[in-house]
Short mmCIF file of C-alpha atoms in Angstrom, two decimals:
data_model
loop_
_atom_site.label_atom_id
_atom_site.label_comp_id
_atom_site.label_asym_id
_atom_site.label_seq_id
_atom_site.Cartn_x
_atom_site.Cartn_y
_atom_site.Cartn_z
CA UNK A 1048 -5.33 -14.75 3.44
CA UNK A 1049 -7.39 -16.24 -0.05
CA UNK A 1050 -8.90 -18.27 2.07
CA UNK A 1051 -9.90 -15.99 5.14
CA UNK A 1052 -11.17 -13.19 1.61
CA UNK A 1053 -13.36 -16.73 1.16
CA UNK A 1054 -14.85 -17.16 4.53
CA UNK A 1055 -15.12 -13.27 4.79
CA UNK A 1056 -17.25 -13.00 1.32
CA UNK A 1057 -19.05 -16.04 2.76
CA UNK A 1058 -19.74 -13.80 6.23
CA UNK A 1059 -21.04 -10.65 3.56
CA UNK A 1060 -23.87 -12.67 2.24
CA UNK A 1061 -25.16 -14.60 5.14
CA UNK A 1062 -24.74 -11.64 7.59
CA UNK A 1063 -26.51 -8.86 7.53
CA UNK A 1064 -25.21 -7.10 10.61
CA UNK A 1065 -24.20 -3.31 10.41
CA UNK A 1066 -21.00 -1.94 12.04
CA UNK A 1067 -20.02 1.50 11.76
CA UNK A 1068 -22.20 2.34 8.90
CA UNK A 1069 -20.80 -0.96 6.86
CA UNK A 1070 -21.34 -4.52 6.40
CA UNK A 1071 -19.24 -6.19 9.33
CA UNK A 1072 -17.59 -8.73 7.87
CA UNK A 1073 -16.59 -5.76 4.85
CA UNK A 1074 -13.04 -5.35 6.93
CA UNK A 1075 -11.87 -8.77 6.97
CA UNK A 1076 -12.97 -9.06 3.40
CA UNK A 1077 -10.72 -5.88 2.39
CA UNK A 1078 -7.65 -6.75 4.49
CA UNK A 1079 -7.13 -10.32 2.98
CA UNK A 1080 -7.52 -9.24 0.10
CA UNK A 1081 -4.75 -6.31 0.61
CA UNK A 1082 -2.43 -9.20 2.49
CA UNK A 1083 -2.69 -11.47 -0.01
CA UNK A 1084 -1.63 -8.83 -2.96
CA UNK A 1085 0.92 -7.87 -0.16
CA UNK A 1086 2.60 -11.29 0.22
CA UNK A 1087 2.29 -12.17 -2.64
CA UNK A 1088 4.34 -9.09 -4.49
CA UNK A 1089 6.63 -9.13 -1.21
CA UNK A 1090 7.77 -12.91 -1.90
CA UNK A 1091 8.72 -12.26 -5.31
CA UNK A 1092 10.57 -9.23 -4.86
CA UNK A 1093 12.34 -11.71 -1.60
CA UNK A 1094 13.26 -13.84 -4.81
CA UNK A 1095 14.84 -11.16 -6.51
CA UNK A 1096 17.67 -10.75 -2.94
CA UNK A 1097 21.07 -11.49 -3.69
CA UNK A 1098 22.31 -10.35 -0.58
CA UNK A 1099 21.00 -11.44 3.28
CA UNK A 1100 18.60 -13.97 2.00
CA UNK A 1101 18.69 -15.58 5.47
CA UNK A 1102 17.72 -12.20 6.94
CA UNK A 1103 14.89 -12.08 4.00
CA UNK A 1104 13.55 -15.07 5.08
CA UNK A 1105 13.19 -14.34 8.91
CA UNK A 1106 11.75 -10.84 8.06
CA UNK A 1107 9.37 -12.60 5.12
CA UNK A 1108 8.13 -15.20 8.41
CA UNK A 1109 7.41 -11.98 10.77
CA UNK A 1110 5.45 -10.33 7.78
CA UNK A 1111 3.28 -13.60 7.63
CA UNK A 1112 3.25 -14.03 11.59
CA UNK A 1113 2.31 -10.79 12.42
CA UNK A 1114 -0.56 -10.72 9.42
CA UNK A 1115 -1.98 -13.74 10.80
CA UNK A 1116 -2.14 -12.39 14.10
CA UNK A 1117 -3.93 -9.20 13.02
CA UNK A 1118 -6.20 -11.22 10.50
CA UNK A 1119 -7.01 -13.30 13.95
CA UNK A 1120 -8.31 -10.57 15.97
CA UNK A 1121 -10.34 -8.57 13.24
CA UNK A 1122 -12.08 -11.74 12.24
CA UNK A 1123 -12.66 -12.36 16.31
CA UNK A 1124 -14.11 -8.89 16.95
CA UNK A 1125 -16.71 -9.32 14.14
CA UNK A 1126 -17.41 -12.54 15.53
CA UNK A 1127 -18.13 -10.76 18.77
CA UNK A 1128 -19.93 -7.82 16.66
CA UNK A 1129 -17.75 -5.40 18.39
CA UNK A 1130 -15.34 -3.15 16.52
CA UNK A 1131 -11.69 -3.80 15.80
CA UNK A 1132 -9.32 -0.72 15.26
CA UNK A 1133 -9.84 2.26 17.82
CA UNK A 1134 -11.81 0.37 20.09
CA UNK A 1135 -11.51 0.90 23.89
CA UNK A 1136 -14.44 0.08 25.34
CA UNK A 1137 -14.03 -2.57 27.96
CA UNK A 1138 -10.09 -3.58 29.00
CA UNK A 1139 -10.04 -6.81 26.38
CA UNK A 1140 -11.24 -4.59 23.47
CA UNK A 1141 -8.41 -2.13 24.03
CA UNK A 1142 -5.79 -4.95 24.85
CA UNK A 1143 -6.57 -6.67 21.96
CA UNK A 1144 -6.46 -3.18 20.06
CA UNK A 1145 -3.11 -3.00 21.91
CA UNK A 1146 -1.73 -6.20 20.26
CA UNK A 1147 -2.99 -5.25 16.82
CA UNK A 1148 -0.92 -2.05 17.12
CA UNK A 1149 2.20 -3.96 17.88
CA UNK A 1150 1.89 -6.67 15.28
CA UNK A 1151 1.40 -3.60 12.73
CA UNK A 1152 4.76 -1.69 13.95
CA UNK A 1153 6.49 -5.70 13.84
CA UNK A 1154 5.30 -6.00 10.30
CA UNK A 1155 6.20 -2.41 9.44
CA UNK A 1156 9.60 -3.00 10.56
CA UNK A 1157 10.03 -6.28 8.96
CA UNK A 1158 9.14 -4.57 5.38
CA UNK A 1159 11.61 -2.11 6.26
CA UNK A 1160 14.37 -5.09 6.85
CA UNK A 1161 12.64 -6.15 3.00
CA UNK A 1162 13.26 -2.82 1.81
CA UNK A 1163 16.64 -2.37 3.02
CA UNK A 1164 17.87 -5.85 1.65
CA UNK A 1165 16.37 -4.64 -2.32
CA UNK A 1166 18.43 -1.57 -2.25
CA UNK A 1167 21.51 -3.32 -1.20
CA UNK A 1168 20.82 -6.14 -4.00
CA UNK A 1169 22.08 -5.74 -7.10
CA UNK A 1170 19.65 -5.90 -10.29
CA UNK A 1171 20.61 -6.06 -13.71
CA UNK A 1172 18.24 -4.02 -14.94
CA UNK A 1173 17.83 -0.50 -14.33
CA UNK A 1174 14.19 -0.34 -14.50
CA UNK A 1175 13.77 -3.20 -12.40
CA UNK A 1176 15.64 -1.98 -9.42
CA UNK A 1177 13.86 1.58 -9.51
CA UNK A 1178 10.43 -0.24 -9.36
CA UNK A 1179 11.13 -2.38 -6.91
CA UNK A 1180 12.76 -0.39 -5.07
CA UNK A 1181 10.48 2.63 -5.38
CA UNK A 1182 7.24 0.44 -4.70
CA UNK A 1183 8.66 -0.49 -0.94
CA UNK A 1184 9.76 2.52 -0.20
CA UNK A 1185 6.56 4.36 -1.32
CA UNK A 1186 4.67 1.32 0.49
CA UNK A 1187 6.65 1.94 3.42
CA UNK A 1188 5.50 5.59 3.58
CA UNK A 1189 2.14 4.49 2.97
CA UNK A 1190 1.71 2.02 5.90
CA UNK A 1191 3.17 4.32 7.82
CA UNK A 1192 0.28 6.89 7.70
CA UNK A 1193 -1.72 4.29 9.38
CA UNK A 1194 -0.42 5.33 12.52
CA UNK A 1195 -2.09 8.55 11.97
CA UNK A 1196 -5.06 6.92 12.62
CA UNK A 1197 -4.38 5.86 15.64
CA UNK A 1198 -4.12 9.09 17.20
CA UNK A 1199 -6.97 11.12 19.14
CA UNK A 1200 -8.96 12.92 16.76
CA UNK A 1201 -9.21 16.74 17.20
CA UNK A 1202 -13.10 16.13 18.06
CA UNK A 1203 -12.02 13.47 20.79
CA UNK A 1204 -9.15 15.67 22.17
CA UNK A 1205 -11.67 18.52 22.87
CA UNK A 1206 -14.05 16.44 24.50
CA UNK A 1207 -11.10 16.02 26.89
CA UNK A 1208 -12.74 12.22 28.03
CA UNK A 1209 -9.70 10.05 26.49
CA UNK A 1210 -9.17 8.08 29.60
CA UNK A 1211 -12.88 7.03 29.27
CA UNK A 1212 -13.71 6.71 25.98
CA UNK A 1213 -14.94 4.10 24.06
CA UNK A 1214 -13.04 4.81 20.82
CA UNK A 1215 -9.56 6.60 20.36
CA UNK A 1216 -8.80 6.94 17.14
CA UNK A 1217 -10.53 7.23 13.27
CA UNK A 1218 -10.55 6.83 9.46
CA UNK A 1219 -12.00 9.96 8.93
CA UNK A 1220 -10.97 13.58 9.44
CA UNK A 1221 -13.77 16.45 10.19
CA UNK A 1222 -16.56 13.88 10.04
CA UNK A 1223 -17.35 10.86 12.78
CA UNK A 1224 -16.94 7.56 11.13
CA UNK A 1225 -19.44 5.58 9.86
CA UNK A 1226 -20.99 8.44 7.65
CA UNK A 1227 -22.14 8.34 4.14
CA UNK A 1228 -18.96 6.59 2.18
CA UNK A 1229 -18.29 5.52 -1.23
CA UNK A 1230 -19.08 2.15 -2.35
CA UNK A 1231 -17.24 -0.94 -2.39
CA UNK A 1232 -14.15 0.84 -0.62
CA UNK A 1233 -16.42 2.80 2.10
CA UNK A 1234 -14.23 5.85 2.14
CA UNK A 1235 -16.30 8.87 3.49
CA UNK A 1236 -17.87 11.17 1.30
CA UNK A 1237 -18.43 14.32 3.60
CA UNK A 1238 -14.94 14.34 5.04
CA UNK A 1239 -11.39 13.57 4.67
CA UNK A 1240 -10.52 9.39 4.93
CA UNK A 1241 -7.13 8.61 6.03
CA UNK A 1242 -8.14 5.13 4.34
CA UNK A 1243 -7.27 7.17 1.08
CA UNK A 1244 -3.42 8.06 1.19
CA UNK A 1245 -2.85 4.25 3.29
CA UNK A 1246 -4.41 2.75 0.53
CA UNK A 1247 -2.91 4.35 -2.56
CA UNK A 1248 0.56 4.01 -0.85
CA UNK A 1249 0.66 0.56 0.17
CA UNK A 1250 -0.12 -1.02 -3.24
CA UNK A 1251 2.55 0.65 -5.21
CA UNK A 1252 4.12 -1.83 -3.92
CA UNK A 1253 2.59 -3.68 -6.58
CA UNK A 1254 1.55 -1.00 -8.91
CA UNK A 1255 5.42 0.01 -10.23
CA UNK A 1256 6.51 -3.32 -10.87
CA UNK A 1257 3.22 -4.47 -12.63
CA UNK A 1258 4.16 -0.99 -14.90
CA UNK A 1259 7.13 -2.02 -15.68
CA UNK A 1260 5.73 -5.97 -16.45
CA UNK A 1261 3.59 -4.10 -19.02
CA UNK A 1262 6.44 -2.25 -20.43
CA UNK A 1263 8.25 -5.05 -21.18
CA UNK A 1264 5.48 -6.94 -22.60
CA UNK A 1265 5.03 -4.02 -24.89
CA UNK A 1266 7.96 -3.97 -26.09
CA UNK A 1267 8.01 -6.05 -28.87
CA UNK A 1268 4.63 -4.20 -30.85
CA UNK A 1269 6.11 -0.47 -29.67
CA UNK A 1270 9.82 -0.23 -30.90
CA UNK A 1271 10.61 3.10 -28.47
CA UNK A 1272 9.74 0.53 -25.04
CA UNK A 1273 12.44 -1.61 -26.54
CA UNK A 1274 14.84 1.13 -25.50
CA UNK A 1275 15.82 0.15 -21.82
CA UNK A 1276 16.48 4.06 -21.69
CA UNK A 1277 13.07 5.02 -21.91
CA UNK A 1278 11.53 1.95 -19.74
CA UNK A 1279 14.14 3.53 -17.12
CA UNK A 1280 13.08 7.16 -17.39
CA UNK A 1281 9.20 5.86 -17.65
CA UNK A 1282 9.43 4.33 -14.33
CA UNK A 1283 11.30 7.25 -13.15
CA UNK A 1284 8.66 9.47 -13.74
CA UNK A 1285 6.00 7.15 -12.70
CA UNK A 1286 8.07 6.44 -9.22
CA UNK A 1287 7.71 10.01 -8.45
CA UNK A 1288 4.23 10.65 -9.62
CA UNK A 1289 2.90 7.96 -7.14
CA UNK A 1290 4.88 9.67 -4.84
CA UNK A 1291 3.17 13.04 -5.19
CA UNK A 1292 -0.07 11.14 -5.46
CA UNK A 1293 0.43 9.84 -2.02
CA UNK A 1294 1.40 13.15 -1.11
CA UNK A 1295 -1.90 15.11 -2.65
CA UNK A 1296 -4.19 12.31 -0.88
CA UNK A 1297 -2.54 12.66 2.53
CA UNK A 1298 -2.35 16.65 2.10
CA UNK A 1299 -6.46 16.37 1.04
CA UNK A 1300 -7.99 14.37 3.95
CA UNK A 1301 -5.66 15.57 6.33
CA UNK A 1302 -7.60 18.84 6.06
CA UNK A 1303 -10.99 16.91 6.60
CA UNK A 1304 -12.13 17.13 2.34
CA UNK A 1305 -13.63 13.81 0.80
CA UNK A 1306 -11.95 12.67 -2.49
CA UNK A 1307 -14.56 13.03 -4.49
CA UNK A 1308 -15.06 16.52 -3.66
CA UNK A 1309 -11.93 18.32 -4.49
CA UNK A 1310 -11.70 22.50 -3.50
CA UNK A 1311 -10.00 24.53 -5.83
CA UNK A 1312 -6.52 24.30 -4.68
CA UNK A 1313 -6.76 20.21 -4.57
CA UNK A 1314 -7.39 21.01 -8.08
CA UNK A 1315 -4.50 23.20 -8.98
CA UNK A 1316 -2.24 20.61 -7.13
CA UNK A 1317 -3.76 17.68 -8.92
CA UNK A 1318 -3.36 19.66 -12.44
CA UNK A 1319 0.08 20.42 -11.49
CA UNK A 1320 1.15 17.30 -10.50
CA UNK A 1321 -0.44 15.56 -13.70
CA UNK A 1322 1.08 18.28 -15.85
CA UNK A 1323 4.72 17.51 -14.72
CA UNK A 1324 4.15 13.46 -15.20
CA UNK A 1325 2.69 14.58 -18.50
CA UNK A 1326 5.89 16.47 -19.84
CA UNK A 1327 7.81 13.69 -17.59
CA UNK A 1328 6.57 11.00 -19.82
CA UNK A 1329 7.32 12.99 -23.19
CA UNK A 1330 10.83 13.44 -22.35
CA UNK A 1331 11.40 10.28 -21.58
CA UNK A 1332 9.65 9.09 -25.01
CA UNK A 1333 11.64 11.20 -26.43
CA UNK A 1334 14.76 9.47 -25.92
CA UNK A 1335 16.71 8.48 -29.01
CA UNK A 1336 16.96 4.55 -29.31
CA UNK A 1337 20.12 3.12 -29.70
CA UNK A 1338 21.73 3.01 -33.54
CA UNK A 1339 22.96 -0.64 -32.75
CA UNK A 1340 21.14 -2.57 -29.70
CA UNK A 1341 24.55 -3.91 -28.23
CA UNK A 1342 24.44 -5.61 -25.13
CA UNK A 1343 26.26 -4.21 -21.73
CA UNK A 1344 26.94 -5.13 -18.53
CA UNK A 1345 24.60 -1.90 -17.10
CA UNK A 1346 21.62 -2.25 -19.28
CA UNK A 1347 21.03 -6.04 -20.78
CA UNK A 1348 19.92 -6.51 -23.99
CA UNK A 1349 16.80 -8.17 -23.31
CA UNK A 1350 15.03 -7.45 -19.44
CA UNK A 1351 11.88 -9.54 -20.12
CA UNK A 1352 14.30 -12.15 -18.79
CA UNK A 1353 14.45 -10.83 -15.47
CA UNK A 1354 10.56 -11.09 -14.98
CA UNK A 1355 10.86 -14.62 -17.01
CA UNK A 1356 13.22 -16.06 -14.02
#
């Protein structure tokens, strides 16, 4: 995947061609990026199993299998200058759609083998456990509302022409895609982007556990993060803030607004949301450290350890 982000970054300078309103070879550059930070995050946390490591490793190999095959295909269609995702406008372009769905659901469901094997394993420490085990589940939920895009949009349904048309399917809600977007990530800007929600879910998968990295490593210059309490109830809190977060994004382009143009009640959700992780976050700092740092079985004395290993 580092090296198809290579060829792809390669492909964005020395090819100008336009698809869908973006640079073509933008998509391939995006996804290997997001599989490599996927693979990456999903082997460690595979080192952290204690329990059904063989079953780990089959369901690490489908991950990487089924990435391949879907890196493959994307890179082929912008060879070919035609469209990847949603695309069904001869019978090869909406086979080859076809296959990409099915290596998505085969890597879905081999994260969700992943997922199950963390929450069986047990971890030492506390904090640990809830941010690896909150960043796949979250992730889970988050690759999952890619299969929303895959479904008729409300605009295609009422032109009542899905048997014939050239694209099922889109990123956007309210808007066709391939409008004006934001840069770098091309999410739209006069509609709701599915992209959104997908994106922010999928990468707490990395996003918990590098929180709780920093905790640890800030431990030693801020005395309350040496209280394994308080890294516990901080990743708590942060576990089910990036859960509402997900939530608020889906519940936003779902009815067709862009992110950077938020309506009143986005707002009060948004305010809410950051209000409770606010108050969240002084509790939790507001935890009394232990008198005596004594060492137990539940809560070890020193966790930098376990990211050490």
């Amino acid at each position: 995947m580092a090296l198809a982000a290579l060829v792809s970054a390669v492909g964005l300078v020395v090819d100008d061609r336009i698809l869908v309103g973006a640079p073509i070879w933008a998509k391939p550059f995006k996804f290997s990026l997001s599989f490599t930070a996927y693979g990456l995050t999903l082997a460690w946390m595979l080192a952290q199993t204690t329990w059904g490591r063989r079953t780990g490793w089959w369901a690490g190999n489908v991950v990487v299998l089924t990435a391949l095959v879907e890196m493959v295909l994307v890179i082929g269609q912008v060879i070919r200058g035609k469209r990847s995702h949603f695309n069904a406008e001869t019978a090869f372009d909406a086979n080859l759609y076809t296959v990409m769905g099915l290596t998505v659901v085969a890597l879905w469901a081999a994260t969700l083998v992943i997922a199950v094997l963390l929450l069986r394993t047990r971890l030492a420490d506390r904090a640990t456990a809830w941010a690896i085990r909150g960043g796949a589940l979250i992730a889970l939920v988050g690759a999952g509302l890619g299969f929303l895009m895959a479904q008729p949009t409300a605009e295609q349904r009422a032109a009542g022409n899905l048997d014939t048309a050239d694209v099922i399917g889109a990123h956007s809600v309210g808007v066709p895609d391939g409008g004006p977007a934001m840069p770098l990530t091309g999410w739209s800007t006069t509609g709701g982007d599915l992209r959104i929600p997908h994106f922010v879910g999928m990468h707490a998968l990395q996003l918990l556990p590098l929180l709780l990295i920093a905790l640890v490593l800030l431990a030693p210059r801020i005395a309350r993060l040496g209280d394994a309490r308080v890294r516990l109830r901080l990743v708590r809190v942060a576990t089910v803030g990036y859960a509402g977060l997900v939530a608020l994004t889906t519940w936003q382009a779902l009815r067709g607004q862009p992110l950077i143009h938020p309506d009143a009640a986005t707002l009060i959700a948004a305010g809410v949301l950051l209000a409770a992780v606010a108050a969240g976050v002084g509790a939790a700092l507001r935890t009394a450290p232990d008198p005596v740092s004594v060492p137990t079985q539940a809560e070890p004395a020193s966790d930098s350890k376990e990211f050490t290993a």
